[in-house]
Amino acid sequence: MIKNWFQKLSNWYFSKNALPYWYILLLDCLCIVCMAFLVYLFDNGRESLIVNFWSLCLVIVVYLIPTVIAFRILHTYSGIIRYSSFIDLQRLSFSMSVSFLVITIFYFLVPWPLQHELFKWNRLLIICLLSTGMMWMIRISVKYLYDMGNHDVKTTRVFIYGVAHAGSSVAKSLNNFPHSRFVIKGFISKNEKMQNYWMMGAKVYYGNERIVETMVKEDVSGLVVSPLYNEKFRRDTELIDKLLAANIRIYMVATVEEWDGKSELPYESLHEVNVEDLLPRAQIQVDMDRIQGQLAGKRILITGAAGSIGSEIVCQVAEFNPAEMVLVDQAETPMHDIRMMMANKFPNLKALTVVSSITNQTHMERLFSEHRPEYVFHAAAYKHVPMMEDNPAQAVQNNICGTRVIADLAVKYGTKKFVMISTDKAVNPTNVMGCSKRICEIYVQSLDKAIKEGKVQGVTQFVTTRFGNVLGSNGSVIPIFREQIKNGGPVKVTHPDIIRFFMLIPEACRLVIEAGTMGHGGEIFVFDMGSPVKINDLAQRMIKLSGATNVKIEYTGLRDGEKLYEEVLNDAEQTKPTDNPKIMVASAREYDYDVALAQEKRLYEASFSYDDMAIVKIMKEIVPEYKSRHSKYEKLDTE
């Protein structure tokens, strides 16, 4: 009954706009006036109050003058009462304390009307305390009324993962969110000494193996993770699995890189997690000053600019204010999207969007001759393993020959640096796609070596970056699983033990750009991809996160050219550290440029026969470590 009354009252009041600030000022002043009359009434009686009413009013007005000034300086009446915080109450108390001290001092220095019995310091103190308490009570009551009116049947009882400033700031943010749907019932700490403490009216629990049982017992259906504890939480896979098994929803805040752990978080940043949020990964730091110094004011060409990696490189490079960007991709509709994005986000940046294939040497030469790019980021490639397994001629013509066209033009037209984006599948390749990228690596490395040795005239430095799967890329496993779950399953996993490394697209591209700027030519940079992820576990988590109960996992067997795990380095290769702990340099085998060029030309000519076996046989001769798996080309390894 009482709750329904509160609901109706709050719906009526809070459906209106916030009160004007001068309403709040008048209300605060009215509190002081009421308390002053009340104190006088208790001390002197009703008759004295009536006789001295007007003189008393004059005295109260004098008292209000420094109080209103203090209110104005500290903006105590500028906030919205329903969103009052402890900081607002602190400001109010400080304002009242300052006005009390000012009036007390002037009591001894200034004649009437300050020489009034109401202005004796002990009575002033009582008025100050009572007024402050009443103003606090009004703000707390309004906030409570607002919270009562907004805690409906959809309210979620939650624990917060994180304590101290990180946890309390998230809790304050949740409480201050408009129409907050969360009720905080506890905090989780990994420090056993913190258990049984209380924060903001909620108990702190030790995050041991029984914490999920405790949450179920307390009827808690959600966990909000503090941004400062994101990485620690992601590594706690056992806890995550238990939460999902208990149907407890997990909420995370989009990473706030410069968050101080104290200020409020934006409401829109809090979201229920998807599987990408739960994959373990470390924060990536890059040398922004070095990148800015090298790319600002430069002419930059990006191939594969409409792809998942290429488009992110476009966005990140554009932030460094280059003089000009030439963006190349053969996919028309995605390139139109890139064109619109550049016009909207970077209207003052000169950007040319070109629909063309990197294998079109005539067109590519015209672009290089007209724009003379100083930096080239080469992301264009056919990348789907099963497709290239069935179409090795296209892997040769697009990936290998296309790379040679762009690399040779970069040398011819004085490009300063050429950054080629490779893949972990180029290490000990087991498929056509991986082998084609390894041959690309061999060519650009041998070309860089030939330039340094004076065999080829040029100034271009060739740098290769090698990494694994990126989350959300076109055709990657996560969107495929998501679509299969949406359709009711089954979720198709090739093998129960298959594992892969994953990295977010923005993180991978940041490392690509930094590796490109730190390289001096000839290096193969490999990235620390973090911990490998079992695809079977990934599928199970996605099913649980979706809330589906009848979706099954189906094992389909390894695809042509697929292996259980990807490597980042060849068996014979070793790594050296760089300034960035997430980037290492591989010491790869060197190749003679004349030999590499002759092999490529032979392979290119063979590709026009469209004889899959003949083409792959030559690829295996160029890359002896290429051993086919689950493929028709396996018999070539036994010949």
XYZ file of C-alpha atoms in Angstrom:
639
model
C 0.000 0.000 0.000
C 2.714 2.459 1.050
C 4.895 1.423 -1.892
C 2.031 2.036 -4.336
C 1.495 5.476 -2.811
C 5.199 6.259 -3.198
C 5.023 5.013 -6.783
C 2.130 7.326 -7.687
C 3.677 10.311 -5.935
C 7.070 9.805 -7.602
C 5.476 9.313 -11.022
C 3.651 12.613 -10.601
C 6.646 14.568 -9.322
C 9.502 13.092 -11.298
C 7.635 13.191 -14.598
C 8.147 16.964 -14.472
C 11.301 18.885 -15.251
C 13.819 19.573 -12.491
C 13.021 22.508 -10.208
C 14.640 25.846 -11.167
C 17.757 26.491 -9.103
C 16.210 29.498 -7.351
C 13.408 27.259 -6.010
C 16.066 25.192 -4.287
C 17.770 28.333 -2.956
C 14.466 29.587 -1.533
C 13.784 26.186 0.005
C 17.199 26.156 1.713
C 16.688 29.696 3.000
C 13.239 28.718 4.283
C 14.845 25.885 6.254
C 17.161 28.372 7.977
C 14.315 30.797 8.723
C 12.144 28.015 10.191
C 14.980 26.734 12.381
C 15.789 30.263 13.627
C 12.159 30.872 14.658
C 11.985 27.427 16.225
C 15.117 27.985 18.344
C 13.845 31.399 19.467
C 10.431 29.905 20.286
C 11.876 27.208 22.506
C 14.141 29.670 24.331
C 11.771 32.629 24.776
C 8.223 31.438 24.352
C 5.415 32.302 21.974
C 4.606 35.755 23.420
C 8.163 37.015 23.022
C 8.232 35.665 19.462
C 5.099 37.624 18.567
C 6.334 40.853 20.173
C 9.806 40.678 18.536
C 8.710 39.118 15.256
C 9.796 41.911 12.879
C 13.089 42.673 14.577
C 13.770 38.962 14.558
C 13.062 38.868 10.819
C 15.622 41.614 10.275
C 18.225 39.671 12.249
C 17.547 36.506 10.250
C 17.934 38.414 6.958
C 21.345 39.640 8.134
C 22.271 36.016 8.931
C 21.115 34.901 5.490
C 23.411 37.328 3.628
C 26.739 35.444 4.203
C 24.892 32.130 3.941
C 23.522 32.932 0.481
C 26.968 34.137 -0.602
C 28.466 30.820 0.558
C 25.701 28.944 -1.262
C 26.493 30.887 -4.424
C 30.249 30.258 -4.252
C 29.847 26.516 -3.691
C 26.822 26.064 -6.021
C 24.841 24.176 -3.401
C 21.536 24.890 -5.157
C 22.645 24.278 -8.773
C 22.319 20.488 -8.737
C 19.231 18.356 -9.304
C 18.006 17.183 -5.901
C 16.999 13.717 -7.100
C 20.645 13.081 -8.101
C 22.215 14.442 -4.912
C 25.445 12.789 -3.854
C 27.629 12.856 -0.755
C 29.674 15.606 -2.411
C 26.554 17.814 -2.559
C 25.918 17.233 1.134
C 29.543 18.078 1.892
C 29.264 21.385 0.029
C 26.087 22.215 1.915
C 27.720 21.519 5.287
C 30.797 23.574 4.383
C 28.631 26.536 3.313
C 26.706 26.497 6.585
C 29.922 26.201 8.606
C 31.492 29.185 6.831
C 28.407 31.362 7.354
C 28.300 30.366 11.062
C 31.944 31.376 11.550
C 31.471 34.696 9.700
C 28.416 35.688 11.769
C 30.099 34.613 15.026
C 33.157 36.766 14.248
C 31.072 39.763 13.268
C 29.027 39.390 16.464
C 32.011 40.713 18.395
C 33.015 43.384 15.855
C 29.812 44.977 14.562
C 27.110 46.773 16.638
C 23.342 46.197 16.362
C 21.614 44.325 14.765
C 24.274 41.665 15.291
C 24.226 42.321 19.047
C 21.037 40.357 19.306
C 20.445 37.436 21.643
C 19.665 35.196 18.669
C 23.246 35.666 17.452
C 24.889 34.239 20.519
C 27.291 31.616 19.247
C 25.605 28.671 20.992
C 22.217 29.512 19.467
C 23.804 30.118 16.096
C 25.422 26.710 16.299
C 22.081 25.065 17.045
C 20.429 26.901 14.126
C 23.299 25.900 11.822
C 23.133 22.228 12.796
C 19.345 21.996 12.621
C 19.194 23.822 9.271
C 21.914 21.657 7.789
C 20.163 18.528 9.032
C 16.854 19.646 7.549
C 18.406 20.434 4.147
C 20.152 17.050 4.200
C 16.885 15.337 5.078
C 15.044 17.009 2.185
C 17.682 15.944 -0.335
C 17.927 12.396 0.985
C 14.142 12.048 1.106
C 13.706 13.294 -2.448
C 16.468 10.975 -3.683
C 14.949 8.048 -1.783
C 11.507 8.838 -3.147
C 12.930 8.952 -6.656
C 14.750 5.646 -6.185
C 11.611 4.030 -4.762
C 9.632 5.191 -7.756
C 12.142 3.736 -10.180
C 12.784 0.363 -8.561
C 10.117 -1.629 -10.364
C 9.786 -5.339 -11.086
C 12.658 -5.151 -13.597
C 15.186 -4.230 -10.917
C 18.290 -6.436 -10.839
C 19.991 -7.293 -7.554
C 23.738 -7.139 -8.201
C 27.141 -7.626 -6.633
C 30.025 -5.396 -7.695
C 33.354 -7.022 -8.577
C 35.898 -4.683 -6.993
C 36.213 -2.726 -3.769
C 37.774 0.512 -2.480
C 37.587 3.470 -4.886
C 37.011 1.317 -7.953
C 34.007 -0.444 -6.454
C 32.495 2.499 -4.597
C 32.678 4.742 -7.672
C 30.853 2.148 -9.753
C 28.263 1.803 -6.978
C 27.715 5.573 -6.878
C 27.381 5.624 -10.643
C 24.754 2.867 -10.521
C 22.810 4.677 -7.831
C 22.892 7.928 -9.776
C 21.935 6.449 -13.140
C 18.575 7.806 -14.327
C 15.916 5.110 -13.903
C 18.539 2.841 -12.369
C 17.647 -0.828 -12.740
C 20.223 -2.068 -10.243
C 20.083 -2.611 -6.479
C 23.514 -3.171 -4.936
C 23.562 -6.083 -2.521
C 27.275 -6.664 -2.066
C 30.861 -6.297 -3.214
C 33.338 -9.029 -4.188
C 36.986 -8.765 -3.160
C 39.876 -11.115 -3.906
C 41.471 -9.976 -0.640
C 40.352 -12.353 2.124
C 40.970 -9.668 4.751
C 38.217 -7.510 3.247
C 35.413 -10.017 3.824
C 32.641 -9.060 6.252
C 33.454 -5.355 5.896
C 30.659 -3.071 4.710
C 30.703 -0.448 1.945
C 27.887 1.958 1.142
C 25.441 -0.166 3.122
C 26.391 -3.439 1.396
C 28.521 -6.328 2.635
C 31.933 -7.200 1.169
C 32.304 -10.895 0.277
C 35.505 -12.816 -0.322
C 35.646 -14.026 -3.923
C 36.375 -17.675 -3.199
C 35.013 -20.803 -4.875
C 31.689 -20.452 -3.000
C 30.908 -16.890 -4.037
C 28.454 -17.928 -6.751
C 26.560 -20.080 -4.235
C 26.368 -17.022 -1.983
C 25.010 -14.898 -4.826
C 22.316 -17.481 -5.609
C 21.412 -17.706 -1.924
C 21.098 -13.900 -1.725
C 18.886 -13.909 -4.852
C 21.499 -11.882 -6.750
C 21.062 -12.162 -10.519
C 23.813 -9.857 -11.799
C 27.501 -8.999 -11.385
C 28.855 -5.571 -12.341
C 32.613 -5.556 -12.966
C 34.581 -2.403 -12.171
C 36.696 -1.244 -15.166
C 39.828 -1.325 -13.019
C 39.265 -5.052 -12.433
C 38.401 -6.039 -16.024
C 41.653 -7.894 -16.699
C 41.669 -9.671 -13.339
C 38.073 -10.758 -13.913
C 38.757 -12.030 -17.458
C 41.548 -14.235 -16.133
C 39.214 -15.804 -13.566
C 37.729 -18.277 -16.045
C 36.489 -20.609 -13.300
C 34.362 -17.823 -11.789
C 33.040 -16.802 -15.209
C 31.970 -20.354 -16.008
C 30.215 -20.709 -12.641
C 28.389 -17.413 -13.108
C 27.177 -18.441 -16.549
C 26.134 -21.881 -15.274
C 24.094 -20.184 -12.524
C 22.447 -17.845 -15.094
C 23.921 -14.808 -13.368
C 24.253 -11.956 -15.814
C 27.595 -10.192 -16.104
C 27.789 -6.451 -16.761
C 30.952 -4.656 -17.743
C 31.800 -1.048 -18.372
C 33.478 -0.183 -21.659
C 37.150 0.329 -20.849
C 37.843 3.874 -19.719
C 41.582 4.246 -20.345
C 42.086 7.388 -18.303
C 39.483 6.708 -15.601
C 40.772 7.697 -12.185
C 38.733 5.099 -10.343
C 36.762 7.769 -8.495
C 34.656 9.762 -10.944
C 31.271 8.681 -12.266
C 31.070 6.436 -15.292
C 28.778 7.236 -18.213
C 25.471 5.344 -18.112
C 25.661 4.276 -21.742
C 28.995 2.498 -21.186
C 27.481 -0.213 -18.962
C 26.342 -3.247 -20.934
C 25.681 -6.925 -20.516
C 28.751 -8.783 -21.672
C 29.208 -10.642 -24.902
C 31.865 -13.276 -25.407
C 34.398 -10.746 -26.741
C 34.341 -8.965 -23.356
C 35.307 -12.161 -21.551
C 38.306 -13.220 -23.618
C 41.506 -12.728 -21.579
C 43.752 -10.007 -22.912
C 46.208 -7.482 -21.519
C 45.958 -3.756 -22.082
C 47.909 -2.595 -25.129
C 50.090 0.497 -24.776
C 51.668 2.151 -27.810
C 54.084 5.037 -28.232
C 51.676 7.656 -29.547
C 54.340 10.359 -29.766
C 56.572 8.235 -31.992
C 53.667 7.345 -34.287
C 52.492 10.956 -34.438
C 55.993 12.115 -35.290
C 56.300 9.704 -38.203
C 52.808 9.793 -39.746
C 51.683 13.400 -39.260
C 51.781 15.332 -42.522
C 52.749 12.255 -44.570
C 51.192 10.754 -47.708
C 49.898 7.275 -46.895
C 48.518 4.485 -49.064
C 46.489 1.631 -47.548
C 45.519 -1.473 -49.505
C 42.602 -3.642 -48.430
C 41.178 -0.469 -46.929
C 37.616 -1.815 -46.794
C 38.491 -4.997 -44.917
C 38.170 -5.502 -41.177
C 41.879 -4.836 -40.522
C 42.370 -2.300 -43.301
C 39.372 -0.153 -42.332
C 40.548 0.026 -38.709
C 44.044 1.044 -39.867
C 42.380 3.764 -41.966
C 40.589 5.148 -38.894
C 43.635 5.003 -36.646
C 46.046 6.508 -39.184
C 43.569 9.317 -39.933
C 43.774 10.359 -36.266
C 47.442 11.307 -36.801
C 46.523 13.951 -39.382
C 48.430 12.763 -42.459
C 48.701 15.070 -45.450
C 46.872 12.641 -47.739
C 45.439 9.128 -47.697
C 44.978 6.883 -50.733
C 42.641 3.992 -49.908
C 42.492 0.985 -52.227
C 40.126 -2.011 -52.259
C 38.277 -3.931 -54.931
C 35.034 -4.278 -52.901
C 32.778 -1.476 -54.124
C 30.057 -1.318 -51.446
C 32.437 -1.529 -48.463
C 34.601 1.151 -50.105
C 31.554 3.377 -50.403
C 31.055 2.917 -46.639
C 34.692 3.917 -46.059
C 34.212 6.963 -48.277
C 31.156 8.078 -46.252
C 32.921 7.410 -42.961
C 35.922 9.539 -43.943
C 33.648 12.373 -45.095
C 31.778 12.327 -41.776
C 34.588 11.731 -39.300
C 37.512 13.404 -41.070
C 35.992 16.030 -43.387
C 39.175 18.116 -43.524
C 41.464 15.204 -44.390
C 42.325 14.669 -48.050
C 41.335 11.054 -48.740
C 41.024 9.312 -52.106
C 38.963 6.093 -52.223
C 39.915 3.855 -55.137
C 37.987 0.766 -56.256
C 40.629 -1.411 -57.888
C 42.614 -4.624 -57.509
C 46.211 -4.522 -56.324
C 47.005 -6.868 -59.223
C 46.091 -4.114 -61.712
C 49.647 -2.905 -62.242
C 48.738 -0.083 -64.639
C 46.266 1.461 -62.219
C 48.504 0.942 -59.200
C 51.450 2.577 -60.986
C 49.340 5.615 -61.787
C 48.367 5.957 -58.123
C 52.000 5.722 -57.016
C 53.256 8.154 -59.669
C 50.563 10.753 -58.903
C 50.519 10.549 -55.094
C 54.030 9.331 -54.190
C 53.016 7.690 -50.891
C 55.632 7.874 -48.156
C 54.074 5.034 -46.151
C 52.258 1.943 -47.425
C 50.165 -0.313 -45.187
C 49.490 -3.463 -47.197
C 46.450 -5.284 -45.795
C 44.902 -6.560 -49.045
C 44.716 -10.348 -49.259
C 42.431 -13.311 -49.701
C 42.422 -14.823 -46.207
C 39.806 -17.589 -45.880
C 41.584 -20.919 -45.582
C 38.957 -23.211 -47.197
C 38.415 -20.799 -50.122
C 42.093 -20.580 -50.948
C 42.498 -24.325 -50.508
C 40.065 -24.707 -53.421
C 41.469 -21.761 -55.396
C 45.275 -21.753 -55.169
C 45.593 -19.846 -58.449
C 43.766 -16.872 -56.893
C 45.935 -17.069 -53.782
C 48.984 -16.784 -56.039
C 47.640 -14.056 -58.321
C 46.103 -11.873 -55.612
C 48.131 -12.452 -52.463
C 51.577 -13.145 -53.916
C 51.581 -11.270 -57.218
C 49.546 -8.392 -55.771
C 52.078 -7.973 -52.982
C 54.934 -7.975 -55.494
C 53.196 -5.274 -57.591
C 52.733 -2.969 -54.579
C 56.209 -3.682 -53.168
C 57.995 -3.021 -56.477
C 56.077 0.224 -57.004
C 56.925 1.339 -53.475
C 60.627 0.937 -54.317
C 60.279 2.604 -57.714
C 58.523 5.696 -56.347
C 60.585 6.192 -53.192
C 58.161 5.042 -50.511
C 59.866 5.391 -47.136
C 58.288 2.424 -45.387
C 56.209 -0.559 -46.480
C 54.289 -2.429 -43.751
C 52.965 -5.836 -44.781
C 50.296 -7.507 -42.684
C 50.862 -11.248 -42.501
C 49.346 -14.027 -40.385
C 50.312 -16.699 -37.895
C 49.180 -19.203 -40.538
C 52.380 -18.356 -42.442
C 54.367 -20.175 -39.754
C 54.909 -23.821 -40.681
C 51.960 -23.449 -43.068
C 49.512 -26.295 -43.509
C 47.306 -24.610 -46.105
C 47.511 -22.640 -49.330
C 46.523 -19.342 -47.739
C 49.238 -19.551 -45.068
C 51.857 -20.573 -47.605
C 50.912 -17.701 -49.927
C 51.481 -15.229 -47.083
C 54.819 -16.852 -46.233
C 55.930 -16.400 -49.844
C 54.903 -12.722 -49.564
C 57.057 -12.428 -46.443
C 60.013 -14.016 -48.247
C 59.721 -11.604 -51.169
C 59.522 -8.344 -49.198
C 62.309 -9.464 -46.845
C 64.596 -10.405 -49.727
C 63.787 -7.107 -51.462
C 64.669 -5.168 -48.312
C 67.939 -7.113 -48.063
C 68.733 -6.401 -51.736
C 68.209 -2.659 -51.195
C 70.521 -2.650 -48.173
C 73.172 -4.559 -50.132
C 72.898 -2.200 -53.121
C 71.616 -4.878 -55.521
C 68.362 -2.927 -55.951
C 68.253 0.837 -56.045
C 65.786 2.215 -53.510
C 65.191 3.622 -50.041
C 62.143 1.635 -48.962
C 62.211 -0.216 -45.651
C 60.036 -3.351 -45.634
C 58.467 -4.407 -42.349
C 56.245 -7.451 -41.785
C 53.741 -7.855 -38.947
C 52.432 -11.283 -38.023
C 49.525 -12.063 -35.698
C 46.549 -14.388 -35.225
C 42.781 -14.111 -35.370
C 41.065 -10.813 -34.726
C 37.663 -10.618 -33.066
C 34.843 -9.450 -35.269
C 36.702 -9.729 -38.564
C 34.731 -10.729 -41.622
C 34.105 -14.469 -41.560
C 35.633 -14.997 -38.100
C 34.268 -17.694 -35.829
C 32.367 -15.495 -33.348
C 29.833 -13.940 -35.762
C 29.351 -17.379 -37.343
C 28.598 -18.943 -33.945
C 26.297 -16.058 -33.080
C 24.261 -16.622 -36.244
C 24.097 -20.374 -35.609
C 22.828 -19.795 -32.061
C 20.256 -17.311 -33.350
C 18.987 -19.975 -35.759
C 18.631 -22.525 -32.962
C 21.866 -24.408 -33.600
C 23.721 -26.558 -33.858
C 26.928 -24.633 -33.244
C 29.493 -26.243 -35.504
C 32.979 -26.692 -34.044
C 35.543 -28.483 -36.166
C 37.299 -30.273 -33.280
C 36.823 -30.389 -29.470
C 40.511 -29.578 -28.860
C 41.104 -26.841 -31.431
C 42.571 -23.644 -30.002
C 43.210 -20.190 -31.408
C 44.759 -16.883 -30.343
C 42.458 -13.855 -30.432
C 42.996 -10.104 -30.402
C 40.650 -7.169 -30.819
C 40.859 -5.429 -34.181
C 41.753 -1.993 -32.700
C 44.471 -3.544 -30.529
C 45.980 -5.458 -33.443
C 45.984 -2.373 -35.639
C 47.627 -0.230 -32.969
C 50.445 -2.767 -32.813
C 50.662 -2.884 -36.620
C 51.076 0.889 -36.789
C 53.635 1.046 -33.992
C 55.616 -1.893 -35.387
C 55.627 -0.141 -38.756
C 57.000 3.057 -37.276
C 59.644 1.343 -35.090
C 60.945 -0.985 -37.828
C 64.106 -0.246 -39.828
C 63.461 -2.759 -42.587
C 63.716 -6.520 -42.911
C 62.060 -7.335 -39.585
C 59.170 -9.684 -39.005
C 57.341 -8.364 -35.969
C 55.260 -10.878 -34.030
C 52.661 -9.876 -31.451
C 52.026 -11.285 -28.022
C 48.523 -12.638 -28.594
C 47.952 -13.480 -24.937
C 46.509 -16.809 -23.831
C 45.088 -19.204 -26.432
C 41.343 -19.850 -26.365
C 39.732 -23.238 -26.767
C 37.078 -22.857 -29.453
C 34.861 -25.449 -27.778
C 34.835 -23.391 -24.553
C 34.145 -20.275 -26.599
C 31.099 -21.905 -28.178
C 29.777 -23.086 -24.808
C 30.103 -19.603 -23.320
C 28.326 -18.017 -26.254
C 25.426 -20.455 -25.874
C 25.145 -19.690 -22.152
C 25.365 -15.928 -22.710
C 22.578 -16.131 -25.276
C 20.256 -17.717 -22.734
C 19.524 -20.582 -25.124
C 18.847 -23.951 -23.480
C 18.392 -26.248 -26.459
C 21.396 -25.351 -28.645
C 23.866 -28.178 -29.091
C 27.485 -28.276 -30.283
C 28.267 -30.393 -33.315
C 31.819 -31.469 -34.181
C 32.341 -31.428 -37.943
C 36.006 -32.418 -38.256
C 38.966 -30.257 -39.231
C 38.550 -28.413 -42.521
C 40.951 -28.691 -45.424
C 44.268 -27.165 -44.463
C 43.256 -26.558 -40.840
C 45.394 -27.452 -37.818
C 44.540 -27.737 -34.146
C 46.695 -24.798 -33.087
C 48.383 -21.847 -34.767
C 52.002 -20.894 -34.240
C 53.474 -17.436 -34.272
C 57.090 -18.424 -34.925
C 58.775 -20.990 -37.105
C 60.615 -23.766 -35.268
C 63.964 -22.358 -36.442
C 63.090 -18.804 -35.531
C 63.772 -16.963 -32.320
C 62.587 -13.617 -31.045
C 64.182 -10.481 -29.696
C 62.341 -7.925 -27.528
C 61.454 -4.369 -28.558
C 60.505 -1.248 -26.631
C 56.925 -2.530 -26.558
C 56.581 -5.761 -24.522
C 53.692 -6.843 -26.759
C 55.883 -6.706 -29.909
C 58.854 -8.971 -30.651
C 61.176 -9.359 -33.620
C 61.543 -12.775 -35.219
C 64.966 -13.797 -36.472
C 63.827 -15.390 -39.735
C 65.821 -17.169 -42.427
C 67.108 -14.807 -45.139
C 66.574 -15.365 -48.872
C 68.376 -14.096 -51.943
C 66.282 -11.603 -53.876
C 67.097 -12.979 -57.339
C 66.082 -16.460 -56.276
C 62.868 -15.216 -54.592
C 61.936 -13.179 -57.667
C 62.579 -16.069 -60.057
C 60.500 -18.428 -57.912
C 57.620 -15.951 -57.782
C 57.632 -15.457 -61.544
C 57.602 -19.211 -62.118
C 54.725 -19.615 -59.669
C 52.794 -16.739 -61.236
C 53.059 -18.258 -64.704
C 51.945 -21.650 -63.374
C 48.876 -20.074 -61.756
C 47.333 -19.453 -65.182
C 47.229 -23.169 -65.811
C 44.682 -23.403 -62.986
C 46.121 -26.837 -62.244
C 45.779 -26.946 -58.457
C 48.297 -29.725 -57.940
C 50.948 -28.139 -60.167
C 50.568 -24.764 -58.456
C 50.733 -26.145 -54.917
C 53.711 -28.317 -55.806
C 55.722 -25.201 -56.709
C 54.549 -23.478 -53.500
C 55.895 -26.411 -51.494
C 59.226 -26.152 -53.297
C 59.471 -22.462 -52.341
C 58.408 -23.119 -48.727
C 59.739 -26.580 -47.742
C 58.113 -26.416 -44.287
C 54.657 -26.254 -45.937
C 53.021 -29.575 -45.036
C 49.378 -29.969 -45.960
C 46.822 -31.147 -43.407
C 43.388 -32.608 -44.123
C 43.828 -31.674 -47.756
C 44.056 -33.257 -51.183
C 47.565 -31.804 -51.417
C 48.897 -34.147 -48.693
C 50.017 -36.661 -51.288
C 52.473 -34.073 -52.654
C 54.357 -34.307 -49.338
C 55.082 -38.004 -49.892
C 56.359 -37.714 -53.442
